[in-house]
XYZ file of C-alpha atoms in Angstrom:
313
model
C 154.446 80.374 58.357
C 151.793 78.187 59.991
C 148.175 78.439 58.851
C 145.557 79.691 61.288
C 142.091 78.341 60.437
C 138.984 79.368 62.374
C 137.189 76.038 62.351
C 134.181 77.364 64.289
C 133.568 79.979 61.579
C 133.756 77.304 58.895
C 131.262 75.212 60.827
C 128.938 78.188 61.298
C 129.103 79.034 57.585
C 128.303 75.447 56.615
C 125.455 75.256 59.133
C 123.942 78.579 58.036
C 123.780 77.378 54.437
C 121.939 74.191 55.442
C 119.537 76.110 57.702
C 118.658 78.608 54.956
C 118.052 75.807 52.446
C 115.935 73.614 54.726
C 113.888 76.243 56.617
C 112.364 78.837 54.278
C 110.588 80.577 57.159
C 113.879 81.942 58.534
C 114.709 83.894 55.399
C 111.270 85.590 55.354
C 111.315 86.825 58.964
C 112.106 90.512 59.490
C 115.461 91.032 61.238
C 114.978 94.766 61.617
C 115.197 94.764 65.411
C 118.246 92.545 65.857
C 120.745 95.417 65.675
C 119.174 96.968 68.783
C 120.141 94.002 70.972
C 123.818 94.910 70.750
C 123.361 98.667 70.932
C 124.565 100.652 73.952
C 122.145 103.353 75.162
C 123.251 105.686 77.972
C 126.081 103.274 78.837
C 123.624 100.382 79.174
C 122.863 97.490 76.858
C 119.286 96.161 76.620
C 120.200 92.591 77.523
C 117.771 90.012 76.150
C 114.821 92.429 75.696
C 114.230 95.425 73.447
C 111.121 97.590 73.059
C 109.287 97.727 69.733
C 107.105 100.800 69.283
C 103.663 100.401 67.735
C 102.561 103.603 65.941
C 99.690 105.488 67.566
C 96.446 106.024 65.646
C 94.219 109.042 66.061
C 90.702 109.889 64.832
C 90.053 111.731 61.579
C 87.499 114.485 62.216
C 85.197 116.526 59.989
C 85.086 120.313 59.900
C 87.477 123.098 60.837
C 87.372 122.574 64.596
C 90.030 120.252 65.966
C 89.425 118.159 69.072
C 92.935 117.089 70.161
C 93.449 113.711 71.724
C 96.332 112.046 73.537
C 99.052 110.265 71.600
C 99.047 106.689 72.868
C 102.110 105.055 71.378
C 102.306 101.455 72.558
C 105.520 99.646 73.361
C 105.766 95.885 72.965
C 108.701 93.966 74.491
C 110.649 91.682 72.164
C 112.578 89.143 74.220
C 115.093 86.494 73.252
C 113.423 83.861 75.390
C 114.372 80.632 73.599
C 117.869 79.353 72.914
C 118.682 76.013 71.320
C 121.899 74.155 70.606
C 123.200 70.891 69.236
C 126.763 69.769 69.871
C 129.402 67.356 68.622
C 133.170 66.907 68.852
C 135.818 66.984 66.153
C 139.165 65.308 66.397
C 142.322 67.181 65.427
C 142.315 65.327 62.112
C 138.645 66.084 61.423
C 139.177 69.759 62.218
C 141.678 69.987 59.348
C 139.356 68.515 56.732
C 138.444 70.544 53.662
C 135.256 72.583 53.615
C 133.222 70.071 51.581
C 133.892 67.373 54.164
C 132.933 69.713 57.006
C 129.642 70.582 55.258
C 128.864 66.886 54.906
C 129.438 66.281 58.620
C 127.617 69.400 59.798
C 124.571 69.105 57.517
C 122.543 66.551 59.549
C 123.145 68.416 62.822
C 122.255 71.757 61.262
C 119.089 70.282 59.766
C 118.031 68.938 63.195
C 118.669 72.294 64.861
C 116.880 74.172 62.079
C 113.779 71.993 62.340
C 113.596 72.497 66.107
C 113.857 76.296 65.815
C 111.536 76.308 62.782
C 108.815 74.391 64.651
C 109.179 76.579 67.749
C 108.866 79.777 65.720
C 105.903 78.517 63.693
C 104.077 77.450 66.857
C 104.581 80.917 68.375
C 103.310 82.594 65.214
C 100.346 80.263 64.850
C 99.315 80.796 68.474
C 99.467 84.578 68.174
C 97.570 85.201 64.936
C 93.792 85.597 64.980
C 93.084 85.308 61.247
C 91.945 81.858 60.152
C 90.650 80.634 56.785
C 88.797 77.319 56.591
C 90.089 74.811 54.086
C 87.438 74.215 51.413
C 87.175 72.113 48.269
C 88.391 75.106 46.255
C 92.051 75.483 47.204
C 92.514 78.599 45.067
C 89.571 80.319 46.809
C 91.159 79.632 50.211
C 94.249 81.667 49.317
C 92.247 84.500 47.779
C 90.425 84.702 51.147
C 93.742 84.570 53.014
C 95.127 87.436 50.927
C 91.964 89.447 51.626
C 92.487 89.010 55.388
C 96.082 90.170 55.077
C 95.021 93.240 53.110
C 92.224 94.092 55.559
C 94.876 94.192 58.263
C 96.718 96.864 56.238
C 99.784 94.651 55.787
C 102.312 95.802 53.158
C 101.669 94.563 49.622
C 105.215 93.212 49.342
C 106.850 90.205 50.998
C 103.788 87.982 51.416
C 104.430 84.258 51.768
C 102.531 80.986 52.019
C 104.347 78.218 53.875
C 102.713 74.902 52.990
C 103.174 71.175 53.480
C 103.811 68.816 50.579
C 100.152 67.721 50.581
C 98.916 71.318 50.581
C 101.327 72.091 47.753
C 99.766 69.243 45.787
C 96.217 70.400 46.595
C 96.867 73.961 45.418
C 98.876 72.768 42.414
C 95.961 70.621 41.227
C 93.581 73.590 41.536
C 95.957 75.658 39.391
C 96.769 72.862 36.945
C 100.310 73.422 38.201
C 100.412 76.788 36.411
C 102.421 78.710 39.004
C 103.825 82.178 38.329
C 107.522 82.235 39.107
C 108.984 85.140 41.128
C 111.536 87.383 39.446
C 114.245 86.250 41.887
C 114.355 82.668 43.113
C 116.148 83.147 46.427
C 115.002 79.943 48.163
C 115.294 76.339 47.023
C 111.893 75.672 48.617
C 110.040 78.222 46.448
C 107.189 76.645 44.473
C 105.808 79.708 42.702
C 103.503 82.718 43.064
C 99.717 82.778 43.373
C 97.242 85.339 44.737
C 100.090 87.685 45.604
C 101.784 85.043 47.779
C 105.143 83.374 47.261
C 104.568 79.706 48.087
C 107.303 77.780 49.902
C 107.259 74.132 50.914
C 108.082 72.983 54.434
C 108.382 69.525 55.960
C 106.392 70.467 59.064
C 103.478 72.758 59.849
C 102.071 73.454 63.346
C 98.786 72.140 64.720
C 96.503 73.915 67.175
C 94.465 71.610 69.429
C 91.203 73.095 70.666
C 90.059 72.912 74.258
C 87.138 70.867 75.571
C 84.346 73.416 75.015
C 83.654 75.243 71.743
C 79.836 75.268 71.451
C 76.960 76.917 73.320
C 79.123 79.771 74.642
C 78.166 83.434 74.988
C 79.663 86.623 76.356
C 78.968 87.277 80.036
C 78.338 90.751 81.487
C 79.636 94.039 80.107
C 82.958 93.893 78.315
C 85.588 96.546 79.008
C 86.578 98.897 76.182
C 90.243 98.486 75.287
C 90.576 95.238 77.254
C 92.762 92.359 76.062
C 90.396 89.920 77.780
C 86.822 88.792 77.308
C 84.465 87.169 79.835
C 82.308 84.305 78.578
C 79.995 81.680 80.051
C 81.509 78.364 81.034
C 81.258 75.256 83.167
C 83.927 74.374 85.713
C 86.801 72.391 84.156
C 86.109 73.646 80.596
C 89.474 74.120 78.886
C 90.466 76.782 76.353
C 93.803 76.510 74.544
C 96.310 79.073 73.359
C 95.907 79.548 69.622
C 92.156 78.863 69.439
C 90.318 81.407 67.305
C 86.724 82.614 67.540
C 84.261 85.263 66.389
C 81.538 87.169 68.243
C 78.110 87.503 66.600
C 77.600 90.948 65.075
C 81.090 92.217 65.924
C 82.939 93.037 62.715
C 86.519 94.034 62.103
C 87.462 97.550 61.031
C 90.021 99.202 58.820
C 92.717 100.249 61.335
C 93.360 103.561 59.535
C 89.835 104.934 59.103
C 87.744 102.752 61.417
C 85.499 101.643 58.570
C 83.563 98.374 58.869
C 85.212 95.585 56.844
C 81.892 93.772 56.554
C 83.395 90.590 58.027
C 83.360 89.262 61.575
C 86.449 90.145 63.615
C 88.456 87.066 64.552
C 90.177 86.758 67.934
C 92.841 84.369 69.226
C 93.286 83.095 72.794
C 96.808 83.999 73.944
C 97.192 81.577 76.904
C 95.746 78.285 78.132
C 92.829 78.738 80.547
C 90.770 76.270 82.585
C 87.395 77.463 83.848
C 86.656 77.182 87.568
C 83.055 78.412 87.606
C 80.134 79.631 85.499
C 82.245 82.283 83.767
C 85.814 82.434 82.566
C 88.086 85.313 81.503
C 90.012 84.602 78.309
C 93.133 86.601 77.338
C 92.728 87.560 73.679
C 94.297 89.355 70.744
C 93.450 91.861 69.373
C 92.101 94.050 72.184
C 88.480 95.248 72.198
C 89.044 98.764 70.801
C 85.987 100.249 69.085
C 86.961 101.982 65.836
C 90.435 100.400 65.726
C 89.832 96.646 65.972
C 86.032 96.214 66.269
C 82.833 97.979 65.239
C 81.219 97.834 68.718
C 81.541 96.192 72.116
C 79.550 92.955 72.354
C 76.407 93.006 74.475
C 75.926 90.427 77.207
C 74.809 86.942 76.071
C 76.206 87.425 72.542
C 77.039 84.142 70.825
C 80.678 83.036 70.558
C 81.680 80.789 67.643
C 84.989 78.907 67.768
C 86.870 77.607 64.745
C 86.928 73.805 64.672
C 85.571 71.085 66.918
C 86.340 70.400 70.566
C 89.640 68.687 71.445
């Protein structure tokens, strides 16, 4: 009886192993929503977009009298908007090689594909996260501050990771005298160790955000709209603002998203799209939205100072 060998499955298995070993970010990303892409609802499939529900938050009140409010559950679209591939051909002879030979041939291609996807994903994450910690001379302090930001955002205590370059690994290692705490299960070859509640993993590439042309001497302009995902600031025509830039507003602190309490630290915002000013004011799309009691302590008054992270360009 002739053998039937599914070469494409062997190639996929070999590639998946290389990708997992070379790109630690992939194995830390939640895959909770992926099952919904293939699900049929009312005889229809969702195609390349599913809806992710964001839980609604109400207001805790004092006393016995309830003042009901509307339930505003938000829905965020999650779209498969990037697809990548890398291709090669196998001769009939090569297609009958043993698995170890196939892994050897596939490995460089899989590593190239993994790096491309890895960089794309990291750039998307980096451009959509507002929290930024400045690098200081005390590397260990930097990661204590980073953990504090994560906790202030009410993130779960489990599954917290630091993805660092080789130089950053060396910088932190020197601060710790290389005394890392090892996790109970070493599931990734890239794992360095634990510190400040973070599992450190090494990566060959980390993303860079390039600031726009204007980061100093800026203030809010006019009255800002409650709940808006934009902010209007002063500008000069042709000033550029880049996706991923982060900034704070003087006197506007962040809040605990569950009880609305002041965190005591300035709320950081990130610009979510590139913008070029065309006049004396410019509207910047931002995250998070300006929601008093849920993201910020108060709406900024007009002419309130804006401070960007980093220098121009």
